[in-house]
Amino acid sequence: EAGVTQSPTHLIKTRGQQATLRCSPISGHTSVYWYQQALGLGLQFLLWYDEGEERNRGNFPPRFSGRQFPNYSSELNVNALELEDSALYLCASSLDPWGRGYTFGSGTRLTVV
Amino acid sequence: DQQVKQNSPSLSVQEGRISILNCDYTNSMFDYFLWYKKYPAEGPTFLISISSIKDKNEDGRFTVFLNKSAKHLSLHIVPSQPGDSAVYFCAAMSGGTSYGKLTFGQGTILTVHP
């Protein structure tokens, strides 16, 4: 069974540009979660999508947005990139929002220069 | 506001001994707690969880203890093995408007020496 796949693995962008990160969940999982791990910090919750709808959102500005497609894959968009957006972005999928069944991808390392 | 804290950035243990990783939280609404393990270049993997109605949960070499009055949880690994060397994150969840959102600690790097 394929795990959660994220693309690209690494992304380098210039301040002010937009970044698009992609996530394919495990087959059958309808929930997708996005987390940001900045250097020295724990994982910070960004967004939760389920059945195509945004179900919950973390304490991030509106320039962090995303969507979930009918095949349950998801996209995270970060507009007007700032240097502090440089981080590892992790996607997880699950059938169960209580975290026990979370399967994380390996992440996208975003570097803003 | 760091609602979940892991105050020890790193822990070094000899193979075969006990590893104890600690986690403190401030939000009394948290009612479900989890531990994840993360190897370099991989995503975190779920290890063990505990509901707030329990004070202990055991799974093989891993035991999680919850002290609600102290708002403290710990993960015990007995015996520790070199393959346990990884970053360990504790996480917490509550219902209501925080449903589906895990709040993570900063992580503790565990090194188990052969």
mmCIF file of C-alpha atoms in Angstrom, chain B residues 1-9 20-30 32-35 64-75 88-93 103-108:
data_model
loop_
_atom_site.group_PDB
_atom_site.id
_atom_site.type_symbol
_atom_site.label_atom_id
_atom_site.label_comp_id
_atom_site.label_asym_id
_atom_site.label_seq_id
_atom_site.Cartn_x
_atom_site.Cartn_y
_atom_site.Cartn_z
ATOM 1 C CA ASP B 1 1.685 30.388 23.632
ATOM 2 C CA GLN B 2 3.253 26.929 23.808
ATOM 3 C CA GLN B 3 0.437 24.745 25.128
ATOM 4 C CA VAL B 4 2.460 21.549 24.921
ATOM 5 C CA LYS B 5 6.068 21.621 26.072
ATOM 6 C CA GLN B 6 8.890 19.140 25.978
ATOM 7 C CA ASN B 7 11.517 20.789 28.137
ATOM 8 C CA SER B 8 14.339 18.368 27.365
ATOM 9 C CA PRO B 9 15.680 18.922 23.838
ATOM 10 C CA ILE B 20 11.824 8.449 30.036
ATOM 11 C CA LEU B 21 10.560 11.293 27.874
ATOM 12 C CA ASN B 22 8.492 14.007 29.489
ATOM 13 C CA CYS B 23 5.815 16.384 28.294
ATOM 14 C CA ASP B 24 3.836 19.134 30.056
ATOM 15 C CA TYR B 25 0.681 20.842 28.886
ATOM 16 C CA THR B 26 -1.241 23.898 29.969
ATOM 17 C CA ASN B 27 -4.639 23.532 28.289
ATOM 18 C CA SER B 28 -7.015 21.704 30.640
ATOM 19 C CA MET B 29 -9.363 21.061 27.692
ATOM 20 C CA PHE B 30 -6.968 18.535 26.184
ATOM 21 C CA TYR B 32 -6.441 12.905 24.253
ATOM 22 C CA PHE B 33 -2.673 12.559 24.108
ATOM 23 C CA LEU B 34 -0.327 10.880 21.657
ATOM 24 C CA TRP B 35 3.356 10.195 21.114
ATOM 25 C CA VAL B 64 2.562 6.264 28.495
ATOM 26 C CA PHE B 65 1.619 7.730 31.875
ATOM 27 C CA LEU B 66 -0.784 10.629 32.326
ATOM 28 C CA ASN B 67 -0.966 12.779 35.465
ATOM 29 C CA LYS B 68 -3.942 15.083 34.886
ATOM 30 C CA SER B 69 -3.554 17.040 38.116
ATOM 31 C CA ALA B 70 0.021 17.913 37.184
ATOM 32 C CA LYS B 71 -0.816 18.264 33.474
ATOM 33 C CA HIS B 72 2.088 15.973 32.735
ATOM 34 C CA LEU B 73 2.609 12.917 30.604
ATOM 35 C CA SER B 74 5.606 10.714 30.096
ATOM 36 C CA LEU B 75 6.699 7.972 27.738
ATOM 37 C CA TYR B 88 9.923 11.967 19.891
ATOM 38 C CA PHE B 89 6.976 14.359 19.837
ATOM 39 C CA CYS B 90 4.112 14.444 22.268
ATOM 40 C CA ALA B 91 0.813 15.812 21.002
ATOM 41 C CA ALA B 92 -2.571 16.657 22.465
ATOM 42 C CA MET B 93 -6.094 17.109 21.190
ATOM 43 C CA THR B 103 -0.981 20.448 19.224
ATOM 44 C CA PHE B 104 2.608 19.201 19.269
ATOM 45 C CA GLY B 105 5.534 19.747 21.586
ATOM 46 C CA GLN B 106 8.916 20.773 20.220
ATOM 47 C CA GLY B 107 10.313 17.254 20.310
ATOM 48 C CA THR B 108 13.039 15.427 22.239
#
